[in-house]
CSV table of C-alpha atoms and ligand atoms in Angstrom, one decimal:
chain,number,residue,atom,x,y,z
C,1,MET,CA,0.0,0.0,0.0
C,2,PRO,CA,1.4,3.4,-0.9
C,3,TYR,CA,2.3,6.1,1.6
C,4,GLY,CA,1.6,9.8,1.0
C,5,ILE,CA,0.9,13.1,2.7
C,6,ILE,CA,-2.5,14.8,3.1
C,7,VAL,CA,-2.3,18.1,1.3
C,8,LYS,CA,-5.9,19.2,2.1
C,9,GLY,CA,-9.1,18.0,3.6
C,10,ILE,CA,-12.5,19.3,2.4
C,11,GLY,CA,-16.0,18.0,3.1
C,12,GLY,CA,-15.0,14.6,4.2
C,13,PHE,CA,-12.5,14.1,1.4
C,14,TYR,CA,-8.8,14.0,1.9
C,15,TYR,CA,-6.4,14.8,-1.0
C,16,VAL,CA,-3.3,12.6,-0.6
C,17,LYS,CA,-0.1,13.2,-2.6
C,18,VAL,CA,1.7,10.0,-3.4
C,19,ASP,CA,4.9,10.9,-5.4
C,20,GLN,CA,3.5,13.4,-7.9
C,21,ARG,CA,-0.1,12.1,-8.0
C,22,VAL,CA,-3.0,13.3,-5.8
C,23,TYR,CA,-5.6,10.8,-4.8
C,24,GLU,CA,-9.0,11.8,-3.5
C,25,CYS,CA,-9.6,9.6,-0.5
C,26,LYS,CA,-12.3,8.8,1.9
C,27,ALA,CA,-11.3,8.0,5.5
C,28,ARG,CA,-12.2,4.6,6.8
C,29,GLY,CA,-14.8,4.6,9.5
C,30,ILE,CA,-12.3,3.5,12.1
C,31,PHE,CA,-10.9,7.0,12.4
C,32,ARG,CA,-14.3,8.4,13.4
C,33,LYS,CA,-14.7,5.7,16.0
C,34,GLU,CA,-11.3,6.5,17.5
C,35,GLU,CA,-12.1,10.2,17.3
C,36,MET,CA,-9.0,10.7,15.2
C,37,SER,CA,-9.4,13.4,12.6
C,38,PRO,CA,-7.0,13.3,9.7
C,39,LEU,CA,-5.2,16.6,9.1
C,40,PRO,CA,-3.3,18.3,6.3
C,41,GLY,CA,0.3,17.4,6.8
C,42,ASP,CA,-0.5,13.9,8.1
C,43,LYS,CA,1.6,11.1,6.7
C,44,VAL,CA,-0.8,8.3,5.7
C,45,LYS,CA,-1.1,4.9,4.2
C,46,ILE,CA,-3.8,4.6,1.5
C,47,ALA,CA,-5.4,1.8,-0.5
C,48,ILE,CA,-6.0,2.7,-4.1
C,49,VAL,CA,-9.6,2.2,-5.1
C,50,ASP,CA,-9.5,3.4,-8.7
C,51,GLU,CA,-6.1,4.2,-10.2
C,52,GLU,CA,-7.6,5.7,-13.3
C,53,LYS,CA,-9.9,8.1,-11.5
C,54,GLY,CA,-7.4,8.7,-8.7
C,55,LEU,CA,-9.6,7.5,-5.9
C,56,GLY,CA,-8.3,6.0,-2.7
C,57,SER,CA,-9.2,5.1,0.8
C,58,LEU,CA,-7.3,6.4,3.9
C,59,GLU,CA,-6.2,3.4,5.8
C,60,GLU,CA,-3.7,4.5,8.4
C,61,ILE,CA,-2.3,7.7,9.9
C,62,LEU,CA,1.3,7.6,11.0
C,63,GLN,CA,2.3,9.1,14.3
C,64,ARG,CA,2.3,12.9,14.3
C,65,GLN,CA,5.4,14.8,15.2
C,66,SER,CA,3.6,18.1,15.9
C,67,GLN,CA,0.2,19.7,15.6
C,68,LEU,CA,-0.8,23.3,15.2
C,69,ILE,CA,-4.5,24.3,15.8
C,70,ARG,CA,-6.6,27.0,14.1
C,71,PRO,CA,-5.9,26.2,11.4
C,72,SER,CA,-5.0,22.6,12.1
C,73,VAL,CA,-1.9,21.3,10.5
C,74,ALA,CA,0.2,18.2,11.4
C,75,ASN,CA,3.9,17.6,11.2
C,76,VAL,CA,5.0,21.2,10.7
C,77,ASP,CA,8.8,21.5,10.6
C,78,GLN,CA,9.0,25.3,10.5
C,79,VAL,CA,7.0,28.4,11.3
C,80,VAL,CA,7.9,31.6,9.4
C,81,VAL,CA,6.4,34.5,11.3
C,82,VAL,CA,5.9,37.4,8.8
C,83,ILE,CA,5.8,41.0,9.9
C,84,ALA,CA,5.7,44.1,7.7
C,85,ALA,CA,8.4,46.8,8.0
C,86,LYS,CA,5.6,49.2,7.6
C,87,SER,CA,1.8,49.1,7.1
C,88,PRO,CA,0.7,47.4,9.2
C,89,SER,CA,3.2,48.4,11.8
C,90,PRO,CA,4.7,45.3,13.5
C,91,ASP,CA,2.9,43.8,16.5
C,92,PHE,CA,6.0,42.7,18.3
C,93,MET,CA,4.1,41.1,21.2
C,94,LEU,CA,2.3,38.9,18.7
C,95,LEU,CA,5.6,38.1,17.0
C,96,ASP,CA,7.2,37.1,20.3
C,97,LYS,CA,4.1,34.9,21.2
C,98,LEU,CA,4.2,33.1,17.9
C,99,LEU,CA,7.9,32.5,18.2
C,100,ILE,CA,7.3,31.1,21.7
C,101,THR,CA,4.5,28.9,20.4
C,102,ALA,CA,6.8,27.4,17.8
C,103,GLU,CA,9.5,26.8,20.5
C,104,ILE,CA,7.0,25.0,22.8
C,105,LYS,CA,6.0,22.7,20.0
C,106,GLY,CA,9.5,22.0,18.9
C,107,ILE,CA,9.0,23.7,15.6
C,108,GLN,CA,11.9,25.6,14.0
C,109,PRO,CA,11.0,29.4,14.1
C,110,ALA,CA,12.1,32.1,11.7
C,111,VAL,CA,11.2,35.7,11.1
C,112,CYS,CA,10.5,37.3,7.7
C,113,ILE,CA,10.3,41.1,7.4
C,114,ASN,CA,8.2,41.9,4.3
C,115,LYS,CA,7.5,45.3,2.6
C,116,THR,CA,11.0,46.5,3.1
C,117,ASP,CA,10.3,48.7,0.0
C,118,LEU,CA,8.1,50.9,2.1
C,119,ASP,CA,10.9,51.6,4.6
C,120,GLU,CA,13.4,53.9,2.8
C,121,ALA,CA,15.1,54.8,6.1
C,122,LYS,CA,15.7,51.1,6.6
C,123,GLU,CA,14.3,51.2,10.2
C,124,TYR,CA,13.7,47.5,9.8
C,125,GLU,CA,17.5,46.9,10.3
C,126,LYS,CA,16.9,47.5,14.0
C,127,ILE,CA,14.4,44.6,14.0
C,128,ILE,CA,17.0,42.4,12.3
C,129,ARG,CA,19.5,43.3,15.0
C,130,THR,CA,17.0,42.6,17.8
C,131,TYR,CA,15.8,39.2,16.5
C,132,SER,CA,19.0,37.9,15.1
C,133,GLY,CA,20.7,39.0,18.3
C,134,ALA,CA,18.1,36.9,20.1
C,135,GLY,CA,19.1,33.9,18.0
C,136,TYR,CA,16.5,33.8,15.3
C,137,ARG,CA,17.0,33.6,11.6
C,138,VAL,CA,15.7,36.9,10.1
C,139,ILE,CA,15.0,37.3,6.4
C,140,PRO,CA,14.0,40.7,4.9
C,141,VAL,CA,12.0,40.6,1.7
C,142,SER,CA,10.0,42.7,-0.6
C,143,THR,CA,7.4,41.1,-3.0
C,144,VAL,CA,7.3,44.5,-4.8
C,145,ARG,CA,11.1,44.7,-5.4
C,146,LYS,CA,11.4,40.9,-5.5
C,147,THR,CA,14.3,40.9,-3.0
C,148,GLY,CA,15.2,38.3,-0.4
C,149,PHE,CA,13.5,35.4,-2.1
C,150,GLU,CA,16.6,33.4,-2.7
C,151,GLU,CA,17.4,33.3,1.0
C,152,LEU,CA,13.7,32.7,1.9
C,153,ARG,CA,13.6,29.8,-0.5
C,154,SER,CA,16.8,28.3,0.9
C,155,ILE,CA,15.2,27.7,4.3
C,156,LEU,CA,12.0,26.0,2.8
C,157,ASP,CA,13.8,23.2,1.1
C,158,GLN,CA,12.5,19.7,2.1
C,159,LYS,CA,10.5,21.2,5.0
C,160,VAL,CA,6.8,21.8,5.8
C,161,THR,CA,6.6,25.5,6.6
C,162,VAL,CA,3.7,27.4,7.9
C,163,PHE,CA,3.5,31.2,7.3
C,164,ALA,CA,1.9,32.9,10.2
C,165,GLY,CA,1.5,36.5,11.4
C,166,GLN,CA,-0.8,39.5,11.4
C,167,SER,CA,-3.3,40.0,8.6
C,168,GLY,CA,-2.1,42.2,5.8
C,169,VAL,CA,1.6,41.7,6.3
C,170,GLY,CA,1.8,39.9,2.9
C,171,LYS,CA,1.8,36.2,3.6
C,172,SER,CA,-0.4,35.2,0.7
C,173,THR,CA,1.5,37.5,-1.7
C,174,ILE,CA,4.8,35.9,-0.6
C,175,LEU,CA,3.5,32.5,-1.2
C,176,ASN,CA,2.1,33.4,-4.6
C,177,HIS,CA,5.5,34.9,-5.4
C,178,LEU,CA,7.3,31.6,-4.3
C,179,MET,CA,4.9,29.7,-6.5
C,180,ASP,CA,5.3,32.0,-9.5
C,181,GLU,CA,9.1,31.5,-9.3
C,182,SER,CA,8.7,27.8,-9.4
C,183,LEU,CA,6.2,28.3,-12.2
C,184,MET,CA,8.7,30.3,-14.2
C,185,GLU,CA,11.4,27.7,-13.6
C,186,THR,CA,9.3,24.8,-14.9
C,187,GLY,CA,6.9,26.5,-17.3
C,188,GLU,CA,4.1,24.7,-15.6
C,189,VAL,CA,0.7,26.1,-16.3
C,190,SER,CA,-1.8,24.1,-14.3
C,191,ARG,CA,-0.7,25.7,-11.0
C,192,LYS,CA,-1.7,29.2,-12.1
C,193,ILE,CA,-5.4,28.1,-12.3
C,194,GLU,CA,-5.2,26.8,-8.8
C,195,ARG,CA,-4.0,30.1,-7.5
C,196,GLY,CA,-7.2,31.9,-8.1
C,197,ARG,CA,-9.1,29.5,-5.9
C,198,HIS,CA,-6.4,29.5,-3.3
C,199,THR,CA,-8.1,30.0,0.0
C,200,THR,CA,-6.6,30.5,3.4
C,201,ARG,CA,-9.7,29.3,5.3
C,202,HIS,CA,-8.6,25.6,5.1
C,203,ALA,CA,-5.0,24.9,5.5
C,204,GLU,CA,-3.5,23.5,2.4
C,205,LEU,CA,0.0,22.2,1.7
C,206,ILE,CA,1.4,23.6,-1.5
C,207,GLU,CA,4.4,21.8,-2.9
C,208,LEU,CA,7.2,24.1,-4.2
C,209,GLU,CA,9.1,23.0,-7.3
C,210,THR,CA,12.2,23.8,-5.4
C,211,GLY,CA,11.3,21.2,-2.7
C,212,GLY,CA,9.3,21.4,0.4
C,213,TYR,CA,5.7,22.4,1.2
C,214,VAL,CA,4.4,25.8,2.3
C,215,VAL,CA,1.1,26.5,4.2
C,216,ASP,CA,-0.7,29.8,4.1
C,217,THR,CA,-2.8,30.7,7.1
C,218,PRO,CA,-5.3,33.4,7.9
C,219,GLY,CA,-2.9,34.5,10.7
C,220,PHE,CA,-2.8,32.4,13.8
C,221,SER,CA,-3.7,35.6,15.7
C,222,SER,CA,-5.3,33.4,18.3
C,223,PHE,CA,-2.2,31.6,19.2
C,224,GLU,CA,-2.0,28.9,21.9
C,225,LEU,CA,-0.1,29.5,25.0
C,226,ALA,CA,-2.1,26.9,26.9
C,227,ASP,CA,0.9,24.8,27.8
C,228,LEU,CA,2.9,27.8,29.0
C,229,THR,CA,3.2,28.9,32.6
C,230,TYR,CA,5.1,31.9,34.0
C,231,ASP,CA,7.8,29.9,35.6
C,232,THR,CA,8.7,28.1,32.3
C,233,LEU,CA,8.5,31.3,30.1
C,234,GLU,CA,12.3,31.9,30.4
C,235,LEU,CA,12.9,28.6,28.5
C,236,TYR,CA,11.5,30.0,25.3
C,237,TYR,CA,13.8,33.1,25.0
C,238,PRO,CA,16.8,31.8,23.1
C,239,GLU,CA,18.8,34.9,24.3
C,240,PHE,CA,18.3,33.9,27.9
C,241,GLU,CA,19.5,30.4,27.5
C,242,SER,CA,23.2,30.8,28.4
C,243,TYR,CA,22.3,32.7,31.6
C,244,LEU,CA,19.6,30.4,33.0
C,245,ASN,CA,20.7,28.6,36.2
C,246,THR,CA,23.6,31.1,36.7
C,247,CYS,CA,21.5,33.7,38.5
C,248,LYS,CA,22.0,34.0,42.3
C,249,PHE,CA,18.6,32.7,43.2
C,250,THR,CA,17.1,29.5,41.9
C,251,GLY,CA,13.8,30.1,40.3
C,252,CYS,CA,14.9,33.7,39.5
C,253,SER,CA,12.2,35.5,37.5
C,254,HIS,CA,14.8,37.8,36.1
C,255,ILE,CA,12.7,40.8,37.1
C,256,THR,CA,13.4,42.0,40.6
C,257,GLU,CA,16.0,39.6,42.1
C,258,PRO,CA,19.6,40.8,42.9
C,259,GLY,CA,22.4,38.9,41.3
C,260,CYS,CA,20.4,38.2,38.1
C,261,LYS,CA,22.6,37.4,35.1
C,262,VAL,CA,19.8,38.1,32.6
C,263,LYS,CA,19.5,41.6,34.0
C,264,GLU,CA,23.3,41.9,33.8
C,265,ALA,CA,23.2,41.0,30.1
C,266,LEU,CA,20.4,43.5,29.7
C,267,GLU,CA,22.5,46.3,31.3
C,268,ASN,CA,25.5,45.6,29.1
C,269,GLY,CA,23.3,45.5,26.0
C,270,THR,CA,23.6,41.8,25.1
C,271,ILE,CA,19.8,41.3,25.7
C,272,ASP,CA,17.4,43.7,23.9
C,273,GLN,CA,15.5,46.1,26.2
C,274,GLU,CA,12.2,45.9,24.3
C,275,ARG,CA,12.2,42.1,24.1
C,276,TYR,CA,13.0,42.0,27.8
C,277,GLU,CA,10.1,44.4,28.6
C,278,ARG,CA,7.7,42.2,26.6
C,279,TYR,CA,9.0,39.2,28.6
C,280,ILE,CA,8.0,41.0,31.8
C,281,GLN,CA,4.6,41.8,30.4
C,282,LEU,CA,4.0,38.3,29.4
C,283,TYR,CA,5.3,36.9,32.7
C,284,THR,CA,3.0,39.2,34.6
C,285,VAL,CA,-0.1,38.2,32.6
C,286,LEU,CA,0.7,34.5,32.9
C,287,LYS,CA,1.3,34.8,36.7
C,288,GLN,CA,-2.0,36.7,37.1
C,289,GLU,CA,-3.9,34.0,35.1
C,290,LYS,CA,-2.5,31.3,37.3
C,291,GLU,CA,-3.6,33.2,40.5
C,292,TYR,CA,-7.1,33.7,39.1
C,293,ARG,CA,-7.3,30.1,38.4
C,294,LYS,CA,-6.2,29.2,41.9
C,295,LYS,CA,-8.8,31.5,43.4
C,296,GLY,CA,-11.5,30.0,41.1
C,297,LYS,CA,-11.0,26.6,42.6
L,301,GDP,N1,4.5,47.7,-0.6
L,301,GDP,C1,4.4,46.4,-0.4
L,301,GDP,N2,3.1,45.9,-0.4
L,301,GDP,C2,3.0,44.5,-0.2
L,301,GDP,C3,4.2,43.7,-0.2
L,301,GDP,N3,3.7,42.4,-0.1
L,301,GDP,C4,2.4,42.4,0.0
L,301,GDP,N4,1.9,43.7,-0.1
L,301,GDP,C5,0.5,44.2,-0.1
L,301,GDP,O1,0.0,44.0,1.2
L,301,GDP,C6,-1.4,43.7,1.2
L,301,GDP,C7,-1.7,42.5,2.0
L,301,GDP,O2,-1.1,41.3,1.4
L,301,GDP,P1,-1.6,39.8,1.7
L,301,GDP,O3,-0.7,38.9,1.0
L,301,GDP,O4,-3.1,39.7,1.4
L,301,GDP,O5,-1.4,39.7,3.3
L,301,GDP,P2,-1.8,38.5,4.3
L,301,GDP,O6,-3.1,39.0,5.0
L,301,GDP,O7,-0.7,38.4,5.3
L,301,GDP,O8,-2.0,37.3,3.5
L,301,GDP,C8,-1.7,43.5,-0.3
L,301,GDP,O9,-2.3,44.7,-0.7
L,301,GDP,C9,-0.4,43.3,-1.0
L,301,GDP,O10,-0.4,43.8,-2.3
L,301,GDP,C10,5.5,44.3,-0.3
L,301,GDP,O11,6.5,43.6,-0.3
L,301,GDP,N5,5.5,45.7,-0.4
L,302,MG,MG1,-3.6,35.9,3.3
L,303,ZN,ZN1,17.7,36.0,36.8
């Protein structure tokens, strides 16, 4: 029986890519009984029902490595969080939260700064310094000037990558551009027709000619920090990593305690002030939430 990957699911049908062919599959009843819902990104085993018509039956779902929700996608290797240099102005709190969400789920994070053409003064270079200083890969692009795409494409190879971020930052435009480039390279026509129907309501894996799959999303603005507590927040800041467990007090919150190495790094400029301030904001909110929950019980 062939193995494939679910590229999308619509109305009870799952479209499974096996090599270069897509089979329209129905799921066996067993998944419903087990309350296991197949997702785009799932690696599956199918039985071919009609080779000529491209029909199959979904027989087995292989173990998931990761799962994102709203929209649901399985086995994501990488999240590229997109912000715009200008218009809309970046929501850095959302950016940090999305990067944390990726870290929690063990998904490789990266930052893409789009619309650099709107920022003649190159103020976005400060964002590059902040986030690459924190340990993230940061890629500036412009779909208008068509710059940065070689570097962006280089991190997509052989991976399943979700594009997340505020609405209006240019996620769909970036994906169309990536697809156009592969279109130009291969002269393939069929894909262009698909583009018009391309919707971000259901997650869909789109295979790039250059290798790898990309997934457009409506934004992931309602991110999930359910697994996160204030006392583990420090683990998801790559720039804190080398200082953890070196502070004077165990369980140091890195906010008010003396002998704090994170604050020392802040004072000598190794850690970015604004990232650190958002850490305090998030820490405070998470701590309050926990206290409300305690009182509620
Ligand atoms: N100036 C400029 N505008 C862009 C760029 N990329 C996208 N846009 C525009 O930004 C708007 C939102 O783009 P869209 O891809 O729908 O954003 P999404 O909501 O993140 O998917 C559209 O009007 C695009 O034409 C860019 O690099 N420069
Ligand atoms: Mg979009
Ligand atoms: Zn500390």
